[in-house]
Amino acid sequence: MEYIAIAFGAIFVNNVILNQFYGLCPFLGVSTKKSSALSMGMAVTFVITLSTMIAFAIYNYVLVPNEITYLSTIVFILVIASFVQLVEMFIKRFSASLYSALGVYLPLITTNCAVLGVAIDITVNSNKIFETDTPTFMMVTIYALGISLGYALVIFLFSAIREEMDAYPIKRNWKGIPIALITAFIMAMIFVGFGGIV
Amino acid sequence: MKHVKIIFTLTLIVLVASMMIYFVEGFTTPYIDAYNERQANLAKLDILPDYDGSFEDVSEDYDLENSPIVKMELAGEVAVFYTIEFGGYNPGITVLVGFDLVSNNIIGFRVIEQNETAGLGSVITEEDFQTQFDNLSPDDIDSIGGTTAVVTLGGVKTALNSVADFHSVEFQGAVLETPEERIIRLKEEITEVDATFTDITSDYDISGSPISKVEMVNNGSDFAILYTVEFAGYRIQFEDETRFNEYFVSFDLDTHDLIGLRVDKQFDTAGFGDQILDPVFEAQFDNLAQDAIDDVAGVTASVTLGGLKGSLEDVVNFHKSEIEGTHVETYPEMVERYKDEITVVDAIINDDSANYDLTETMVTKVELANDGTSDVAVIYTVEFVGYNTTDVVEYIISFDLDTHDILGFRVLYQNETIGYGSLIEDDDFYIQFEDMPQLDAQNGDIDAIAGTSGAPDTTFAFKASLYDVVSFHQTEFQGMIVETDEERQSRLWSELFPTATVFTKVTRDYSAHYDVEEFYEAYDGATYLGNIYHVKAEGASYSEETYLEFFLGIAEDNTFTGVKMWDDSETDGKADPFYLVEYSDLYLGEDIETDYTIDEVAGATMTNTALQYAVLQISIYHVEEYLGLPFARPANVDTADANLLLAFPTAVTFNSVYLDYAYEANIYNLYEALDGSGTVIGYVYYGYANGLNLIEFTWGVDLSGTTQEIYIVLESETWELAETQTYTTPQYDGTAGYFPTTTWLDNFEGVTFSSLLNTEIDDIIGVSRTTESLRDVLEIIAQFHSDESVGGAG
Amino acid sequence: MARREKTLKEIFTNGFFKQNPTFVQFLGMCPTLAVTKSVESALGMGAGVIFVLVLSNIAVSLIRNYVPREVRIPIYIVIIAALVTVLEMFMKAFVPELAKTLGTFLSLIVVNCLILGRAEAFASKNGVLKSALDGLGMAIGFTGGIVLIAIFRELLGAGSLTIWGDLRVDLIPEQYQISILVQASGAFLVFGVLVAQINKLIFSREDRNEVT
């Protein structure tokens, strides 16, 4: 039950994009087409979930025992960058089709602040999310998975809306980013409604 | 070469970066730590703003075992901070209190955590309250005020006094009176200074008395007796421990009056029970005559005061018999006297209980009274639960073995409300039972205890027990064979239709009703008299489902002929009053379609409500299904939209849908609440309750079954009595309360109907008639709403 | 036609309007939306970005000739992350309340595309002085952008303007505040509307230029 609450909260209530403002650059940049949004969503899900698990392990088994938690930012970004590099190499080597789908988006993920943001949130700022200073590995994994699914969900929905919107005349100065932001505003309002469920 | 360069550069950069971070870390850490410490010491620094040193936790260095102190911190030589935990109205108040180490005054009081009633006890968190402690001498702790929540305030004072004592011992070198010294001082205060006390307890039998010690007091000659007495107060059970209050009382050996009384230990509620510690209260006992104990007053807590007085009466009796040599009747002697009084003088009583099965009856003992030649009477000892549900009332009642009428009645034990239920133990009440016909007792045809409106709960329970005893007696001594179910049914039926000769089952001729097991037409020969419905309906289900099974008679002219209970699964005894003929007769002759009123049955209001609801459902079934006519019901009563709007502020228009739903007597009207676009967003009930006077209200509920506001349209209740209760009445002006604004009504706002039906909302003592009746009606509406699926509600 | 070398002044002011990171380039949008609930936190975030961007530009410019091309991005990231860590520690030590308000977004300056973007696009190709000026100009432009958003959000949403701590004015009484603007979703609305209005200005200026 607790896990369901965490997952639901991560996907809908504390939606990473609409509520926490992580990963907005790719959100606005890559979400013009459904297909690319879907690929980006998948890539992000993959990277966030795994890198969060790695970050959690490093934080609790390396940084905390050695009392060097102040290095978390620098360590996490290096881990994420290397990890993304590794994933890219791995996919390139073993699956050409997957690489053609995801490959372009992987380097972008390094600078997707959702990845680093979630890693920091579940370690340094864990008490804000789990109401405990020592969340379990399971809680963290579910949270990370929920967050990234929420990311994928919103970016996909958003791209679908934007595709439709392209067919309609929009005033010049509202075209592009501004109307996208207004759309995001309405989506964010809708997601606020999920807050009442938990 | 290239790779070497890459690796070298990367390593170098990382090293330089790490070095930089390392140095900055070393530089900033002290500041970050200082900030974190400041955060932790915020409350302390709030009290001591100019202090810039550290705080040293010295809890380990002191013995905090018997104090409310949980943490003790020194701010250098300046001050000491105690974190204390104690209970107010609710447990778990945590307070930080600072003492100056120079002046030894209290310099600040900050509530860290509390869970007191908002607006009352919670006042202790307010600045106005807390500033009272700025530079407060420990001697003045008792002078603080600022809240009417005496329990919370008492808790604060008691805890602070204890901390002040601790502080004065540890920091001012004060030597507190040891418990032994205190006891001697108290004893001397009520005898004489430097008197000698000799323990003579072993000379007496103190078993069965509250006395734990008897001492002879000597000042050259024996002049007084001092008793150490224990009694149960309000807070007897504390965690696993049983704690008794204790006092000393001295009697003059010459006049045998009291010399004085001092309370040694008490554990009762701060602000209430602990008033017995008040010197003014204690002074009342100075030179008090033995028979004037009852006049002592001045303690709000009736349980504590009652316990003290009761134990003191026992002490007086002990003193009379043991010291003065006067004979005092003992409890067994009293019982023996009572038994003689209600049978024959010098009767020989034989316990015959073993020969009877007492499992199904309220009778706990069966005794035969023999006049020397033969058994003349039987005495039953009976226990029942009256108004005080935590205790029983025990009485004896005797039946003549010849006429089988009642010979007499005496109460052996009761703990009912003094002046109300307690009047069951009264000669004036006893007298009616002398030679009372058995039938009167069986039918509960007796005077009410403390008058008709005095103690209805006790009276009802008592009548039910009488019925039980008479039935027992009839079975065991009059050879009346217990009715078989058929016999009982035919008796009940004939009570409903005395002239009926034929009953024809017609259940299958009509479409079924969930509550109707069977129903019958009653004929006198060929003349149709009416119907008997065999009903099994839902009872007063608080937590588990219960049922009420009864026969309902409806005469040909659409009036009731009575309600005969057959069986029930209500909480023990709750349904007993409904088996009485007098209850059934309440319905007799009432038109089933009019708004008849059946008086509330005290102590069983929920069952009564459930039963009446079932009767109404059957009435509707009778008219609509059996007679095939529309059930006449009162026309809806309209109320102004303004009153509806106050119950459902977000609605725009209202539309009566009263006729779409079943009839419910307490509902005047039922409206759909529509928003601006004409969409139904909820419902508003316009109903009434019979409080002290008529209460009319409107009550909104949205589509999810969540209540909106409740608005009192009309009332003229007296609300002053509620002033000291938990709930506040914002407009209470000191002389007249104002019921429509009481926060008690908040219980019914913003909650779901289902949670409302599953939680018990307290009525308010002092205005229980008002609150109980309104609450019951609101619960009926909540039930109606889901039963009738108003707006699709389940 | 050889491009004219930009003057120092042009480099410095480039980020103010023409290449404003917030409203024109849409760089570093996460903090743009997340920390603009109050002017105070926007100013704090801006100061942080100024600190990191100027120093990272200087550092990158200094080592630009010694860095192997293949690993330049990781090296920039390490430099930026180190600077951010330093900034974090300073802020926690000296302005702890602000550090708490900015929360994770303080750490997230590391992945603010503005910083890496300037390192890659400008500092790796230009001298120290120019890079420092470019960093300062861009960071000021960024600060100006988020402060503008924050002014709208805080003023209309919470009725006040908070510059620093108690330095705060309450202007709009509670019943007239549009509280949704200080909630998460309101950030999108304010930002969107502002971008549209700024676009309008830009377009009308362009139109005028075309006519003349």
PDB file of C-alpha atoms in Angstrom, chain B residues 352-505:
ATOM      1  CA  ASP B 352     -31.485 -22.086  47.421  1.00  0.00           C
ATOM      2  CA  SER B 353     -29.670 -20.701  44.349  1.00  0.00           C
ATOM      3  CA  ALA B 354     -28.027 -23.994  43.530  1.00  0.00           C
ATOM      4  CA  ASN B 355     -31.378 -25.449  42.545  1.00  0.00           C
ATOM      5  CA  TYR B 356     -32.025 -22.937  39.785  1.00  0.00           C
ATOM      6  CA  ASP B 357     -30.493 -22.040  36.494  1.00  0.00           C
ATOM      7  CA  LEU B 358     -29.543 -18.381  36.868  1.00  0.00           C
ATOM      8  CA  THR B 359     -27.669 -18.001  33.589  1.00  0.00           C
ATOM      9  CA  GLU B 360     -30.463 -16.407  31.605  1.00  0.00           C
ATOM     10  CA  THR B 361     -31.801 -14.056  34.228  1.00  0.00           C
ATOM     11  CA  MET B 362     -30.836 -10.961  36.146  1.00  0.00           C
ATOM     12  CA  VAL B 363     -31.471 -12.859  39.366  1.00  0.00           C
ATOM     13  CA  THR B 364     -28.168 -13.611  41.062  1.00  0.00           C
ATOM     14  CA  LYS B 365     -29.414 -15.349  44.188  1.00  0.00           C
ATOM     15  CA  VAL B 366     -32.566 -17.178  45.265  1.00  0.00           C
ATOM     16  CA  GLU B 367     -33.222 -17.500  48.996  1.00  0.00           C
ATOM     17  CA  LEU B 368     -36.099 -19.031  50.883  1.00  0.00           C
ATOM     18  CA  ALA B 369     -37.396 -17.329  54.010  1.00  0.00           C
ATOM     19  CA  ASN B 370     -38.656 -19.712  56.673  1.00  0.00           C
ATOM     20  CA  ASP B 371     -40.740 -18.518  59.639  1.00  0.00           C
ATOM     21  CA  GLY B 372     -39.708 -21.494  61.710  1.00  0.00           C
ATOM     22  CA  THR B 373     -42.340 -23.851  60.454  1.00  0.00           C
ATOM     23  CA  SER B 374     -42.458 -23.469  56.706  1.00  0.00           C
ATOM     24  CA  ASP B 375     -41.096 -21.476  53.804  1.00  0.00           C
ATOM     25  CA  VAL B 376     -43.186 -18.338  53.516  1.00  0.00           C
ATOM     26  CA  ALA B 377     -41.398 -16.241  50.991  1.00  0.00           C
ATOM     27  CA  VAL B 378     -38.697 -16.220  48.395  1.00  0.00           C
ATOM     28  CA  ILE B 379     -36.107 -13.454  48.205  1.00  0.00           C
ATOM     29  CA  TYR B 380     -34.374 -12.698  44.919  1.00  0.00           C
ATOM     30  CA  THR B 381     -31.149 -10.767  44.736  1.00  0.00           C
ATOM     31  CA  VAL B 382     -31.116  -8.955  41.429  1.00  0.00           C
ATOM     32  CA  GLU B 383     -28.504  -6.927  39.577  1.00  0.00           C
ATOM     33  CA  PHE B 384     -29.126  -4.530  36.729  1.00  0.00           C
ATOM     34  CA  VAL B 385     -27.294  -1.707  35.010  1.00  0.00           C
ATOM     35  CA  GLY B 386     -28.929   1.677  35.226  1.00  0.00           C
ATOM     36  CA  TYR B 387     -27.751   5.063  34.070  1.00  0.00           C
ATOM     37  CA  ASN B 388     -24.241   4.501  35.351  1.00  0.00           C
ATOM     38  CA  THR B 389     -23.107   1.906  32.856  1.00  0.00           C
ATOM     39  CA  THR B 390     -19.886   1.204  34.704  1.00  0.00           C
ATOM     40  CA  ASP B 391     -21.592  -0.077  37.825  1.00  0.00           C
ATOM     41  CA  VAL B 392     -24.600  -2.154  38.785  1.00  0.00           C
ATOM     42  CA  VAL B 393     -27.573  -1.635  41.016  1.00  0.00           C
ATOM     43  CA  GLU B 394     -28.225  -4.551  43.350  1.00  0.00           C
ATOM     44  CA  TYR B 395     -31.522  -5.080  45.113  1.00  0.00           C
ATOM     45  CA  ILE B 396     -33.526  -7.722  46.897  1.00  0.00           C
ATOM     46  CA  ILE B 397     -37.194  -8.349  46.324  1.00  0.00           C
ATOM     47  CA  SER B 398     -39.413 -10.860  48.064  1.00  0.00           C
ATOM     48  CA  PHE B 399     -42.466 -12.773  46.836  1.00  0.00           C
ATOM     49  CA  ASP B 400     -45.069 -14.306  49.030  1.00  0.00           C
ATOM     50  CA  LEU B 401     -45.076 -18.051  48.377  1.00  0.00           C
ATOM     51  CA  ASP B 402     -48.799 -18.195  48.949  1.00  0.00           C
ATOM     52  CA  THR B 403     -50.232 -15.249  47.020  1.00  0.00           C
ATOM     53  CA  HIS B 404     -47.172 -14.838  44.794  1.00  0.00           C
ATOM     54  CA  ASP B 405     -47.434 -11.075  45.184  1.00  0.00           C
ATOM     55  CA  ILE B 406     -44.552  -8.832  46.111  1.00  0.00           C
ATOM     56  CA  LEU B 407     -43.809  -8.479  49.801  1.00  0.00           C
ATOM     57  CA  GLY B 408     -41.120  -5.869  49.766  1.00  0.00           C
ATOM     58  CA  PHE B 409     -38.124  -4.358  48.076  1.00  0.00           C
ATOM     59  CA  ARG B 410     -34.758  -3.015  49.309  1.00  0.00           C
ATOM     60  CA  VAL B 411     -31.689  -1.752  47.505  1.00  0.00           C
ATOM     61  CA  LEU B 412     -28.420  -3.285  48.650  1.00  0.00           C
ATOM     62  CA  TYR B 413     -26.074  -1.293  46.454  1.00  0.00           C
ATOM     63  CA  GLN B 414     -26.322   1.500  43.948  1.00  0.00           C
ATOM     64  CA  ASN B 415     -23.968   4.040  42.435  1.00  0.00           C
ATOM     65  CA  GLU B 416     -26.431   6.103  40.417  1.00  0.00           C
ATOM     66  CA  THR B 417     -26.464   9.858  40.118  1.00  0.00           C
ATOM     67  CA  ILE B 418     -27.025  11.384  43.536  1.00  0.00           C
ATOM     68  CA  GLY B 419     -30.461  12.940  43.779  1.00  0.00           C
ATOM     69  CA  TYR B 420     -31.731  11.188  40.663  1.00  0.00           C
ATOM     70  CA  GLY B 421     -31.162   7.486  40.133  1.00  0.00           C
ATOM     71  CA  SER B 422     -29.905   7.190  43.688  1.00  0.00           C
ATOM     72  CA  LEU B 423     -33.470   7.770  44.903  1.00  0.00           C
ATOM     73  CA  ILE B 424     -34.195   4.144  44.123  1.00  0.00           C
ATOM     74  CA  GLU B 425     -32.633   3.661  47.544  1.00  0.00           C
ATOM     75  CA  ASP B 426     -35.260   5.578  49.465  1.00  0.00           C
ATOM     76  CA  ASP B 427     -37.936   4.622  51.939  1.00  0.00           C
ATOM     77  CA  ASP B 428     -40.492   6.601  49.980  1.00  0.00           C
ATOM     78  CA  PHE B 429     -39.716   4.498  46.959  1.00  0.00           C
ATOM     79  CA  TYR B 430     -39.679   1.220  48.894  1.00  0.00           C
ATOM     80  CA  ILE B 431     -43.117   1.647  50.350  1.00  0.00           C
ATOM     81  CA  GLN B 432     -45.046   1.030  47.145  1.00  0.00           C
ATOM     82  CA  PHE B 433     -43.713  -2.509  46.940  1.00  0.00           C
ATOM     83  CA  GLU B 434     -45.359  -3.590  50.151  1.00  0.00           C
ATOM     84  CA  ASP B 435     -47.909  -6.170  49.055  1.00  0.00           C
ATOM     85  CA  MET B 436     -47.779  -5.009  45.471  1.00  0.00           C
ATOM     86  CA  PRO B 437     -49.748  -7.251  43.087  1.00  0.00           C
ATOM     87  CA  GLN B 438     -47.439  -9.332  40.968  1.00  0.00           C
ATOM     88  CA  LEU B 439     -49.030  -8.027  37.789  1.00  0.00           C
ATOM     89  CA  ASP B 440     -48.122  -4.429  38.630  1.00  0.00           C
ATOM     90  CA  ALA B 441     -44.503  -5.383  38.987  1.00  0.00           C
ATOM     91  CA  GLN B 442     -44.576  -7.398  35.802  1.00  0.00           C
ATOM     92  CA  ASN B 443     -46.094  -4.568  33.820  1.00  0.00           C
ATOM     93  CA  GLY B 444     -43.825  -2.002  35.364  1.00  0.00           C
ATOM     94  CA  ASP B 445     -46.821  -0.271  36.866  1.00  0.00           C
ATOM     95  CA  ILE B 446     -44.799   1.503  39.525  1.00  0.00           C
ATOM     96  CA  ASP B 447     -43.824   5.021  40.479  1.00  0.00           C
ATOM     97  CA  ALA B 448     -40.909   6.361  38.500  1.00  0.00           C
ATOM     98  CA  ILE B 449     -37.681   6.857  40.368  1.00  0.00           C
ATOM     99  CA  ALA B 450     -37.240  10.522  41.281  1.00  0.00           C
ATOM    100  CA  GLY B 451     -40.487  11.462  39.553  1.00  0.00           C
ATOM    101  CA  THR B 452     -41.447  11.110  35.922  1.00  0.00           C
ATOM    102  CA  SER B 453     -38.624  13.180  34.479  1.00  0.00           C
ATOM    103  CA  GLY B 454     -36.060  12.429  37.153  1.00  0.00           C
ATOM    104  CA  ALA B 455     -34.232   9.239  36.295  1.00  0.00           C
ATOM    105  CA  PRO B 456     -35.853   7.683  33.233  1.00  0.00           C
ATOM    106  CA  ASP B 457     -32.888   5.479  32.359  1.00  0.00           C
ATOM    107  CA  THR B 458     -32.647   3.930  35.773  1.00  0.00           C
ATOM    108  CA  THR B 459     -36.417   3.547  35.921  1.00  0.00           C
ATOM    109  CA  PHE B 460     -36.645   1.767  32.589  1.00  0.00           C
ATOM    110  CA  ALA B 461     -33.826  -0.584  33.395  1.00  0.00           C
ATOM    111  CA  PHE B 462     -35.372  -1.279  36.775  1.00  0.00           C
ATOM    112  CA  LYS B 463     -38.771  -2.071  35.263  1.00  0.00           C
ATOM    113  CA  ALA B 464     -37.166  -4.424  32.781  1.00  0.00           C
ATOM    114  CA  SER B 465     -35.427  -6.229  35.630  1.00  0.00           C
ATOM    115  CA  LEU B 466     -38.723  -6.503  37.516  1.00  0.00           C
ATOM    116  CA  TYR B 467     -40.334  -8.112  34.504  1.00  0.00           C
ATOM    117  CA  ASP B 468     -37.456 -10.549  34.389  1.00  0.00           C
ATOM    118  CA  VAL B 469     -37.762 -11.421  38.079  1.00  0.00           C
ATOM    119  CA  VAL B 470     -41.507 -11.899  37.906  1.00  0.00           C
ATOM    120  CA  SER B 471     -41.134 -14.179  34.891  1.00  0.00           C
ATOM    121  CA  PHE B 472     -38.505 -16.143  36.760  1.00  0.00           C
ATOM    122  CA  HIS B 473     -40.755 -16.449  39.761  1.00  0.00           C
ATOM    123  CA  GLN B 474     -43.732 -17.503  37.678  1.00  0.00           C
ATOM    124  CA  THR B 475     -41.725 -20.218  36.019  1.00  0.00           C
ATOM    125  CA  GLU B 476     -40.063 -21.565  39.109  1.00  0.00           C
ATOM    126  CA  PHE B 477     -42.668 -21.124  41.828  1.00  0.00           C
ATOM    127  CA  GLN B 478     -46.078 -20.792  40.243  1.00  0.00           C
ATOM    128  CA  GLY B 479     -45.602 -23.747  38.023  1.00  0.00           C
ATOM    129  CA  MET B 480     -46.296 -21.634  35.032  1.00  0.00           C
ATOM    130  CA  ILE B 481     -44.773 -23.512  32.222  1.00  0.00           C
ATOM    131  CA  VAL B 482     -42.751 -21.264  30.025  1.00  0.00           C
ATOM    132  CA  GLU B 483     -44.773 -20.443  27.030  1.00  0.00           C
ATOM    133  CA  THR B 484     -43.882 -22.286  23.893  1.00  0.00           C
ATOM    134  CA  ASP B 485     -43.248 -20.111  20.894  1.00  0.00           C
ATOM    135  CA  GLU B 486     -46.696 -20.905  19.553  1.00  0.00           C
ATOM    136  CA  GLU B 487     -48.341 -19.994  22.838  1.00  0.00           C
ATOM    137  CA  ARG B 488     -46.422 -16.822  23.083  1.00  0.00           C
ATOM    138  CA  GLN B 489     -47.218 -15.900  19.526  1.00  0.00           C
ATOM    139  CA  SER B 490     -50.896 -16.544  19.960  1.00  0.00           C
ATOM    140  CA  ARG B 491     -50.915 -14.534  23.185  1.00  0.00           C
ATOM    141  CA  LEU B 492     -49.198 -11.611  21.478  1.00  0.00           C
ATOM    142  CA  TRP B 493     -51.589 -11.840  18.551  1.00  0.00           C
ATOM    143  CA  SER B 494     -54.588 -11.865  20.804  1.00  0.00           C
ATOM    144  CA  GLU B 495     -53.175  -8.813  22.537  1.00  0.00           C
ATOM    145  CA  LEU B 496     -53.089  -7.121  19.171  1.00  0.00           C
ATOM    146  CA  PHE B 497     -56.576  -8.260  18.155  1.00  0.00           C
ATOM    147  CA  PRO B 498     -58.418  -9.504  21.256  1.00  0.00           C
ATOM    148  CA  THR B 499     -61.555 -10.484  19.385  1.00  0.00           C
ATOM    149  CA  ALA B 500     -59.878 -12.209  16.472  1.00  0.00           C
ATOM    150  CA  THR B 501     -60.664 -15.827  15.903  1.00  0.00           C
ATOM    151  CA  VAL B 502     -58.996 -16.544  12.586  1.00  0.00           C
ATOM    152  CA  PHE B 503     -55.659 -15.445  11.190  1.00  0.00           C
ATOM    153  CA  THR B 504     -55.042 -15.948   7.488  1.00  0.00           C
ATOM    154  CA  LYS B 505     -51.556 -15.800   6.080  1.00  0.00           C
TER     155      LYS B 505
END
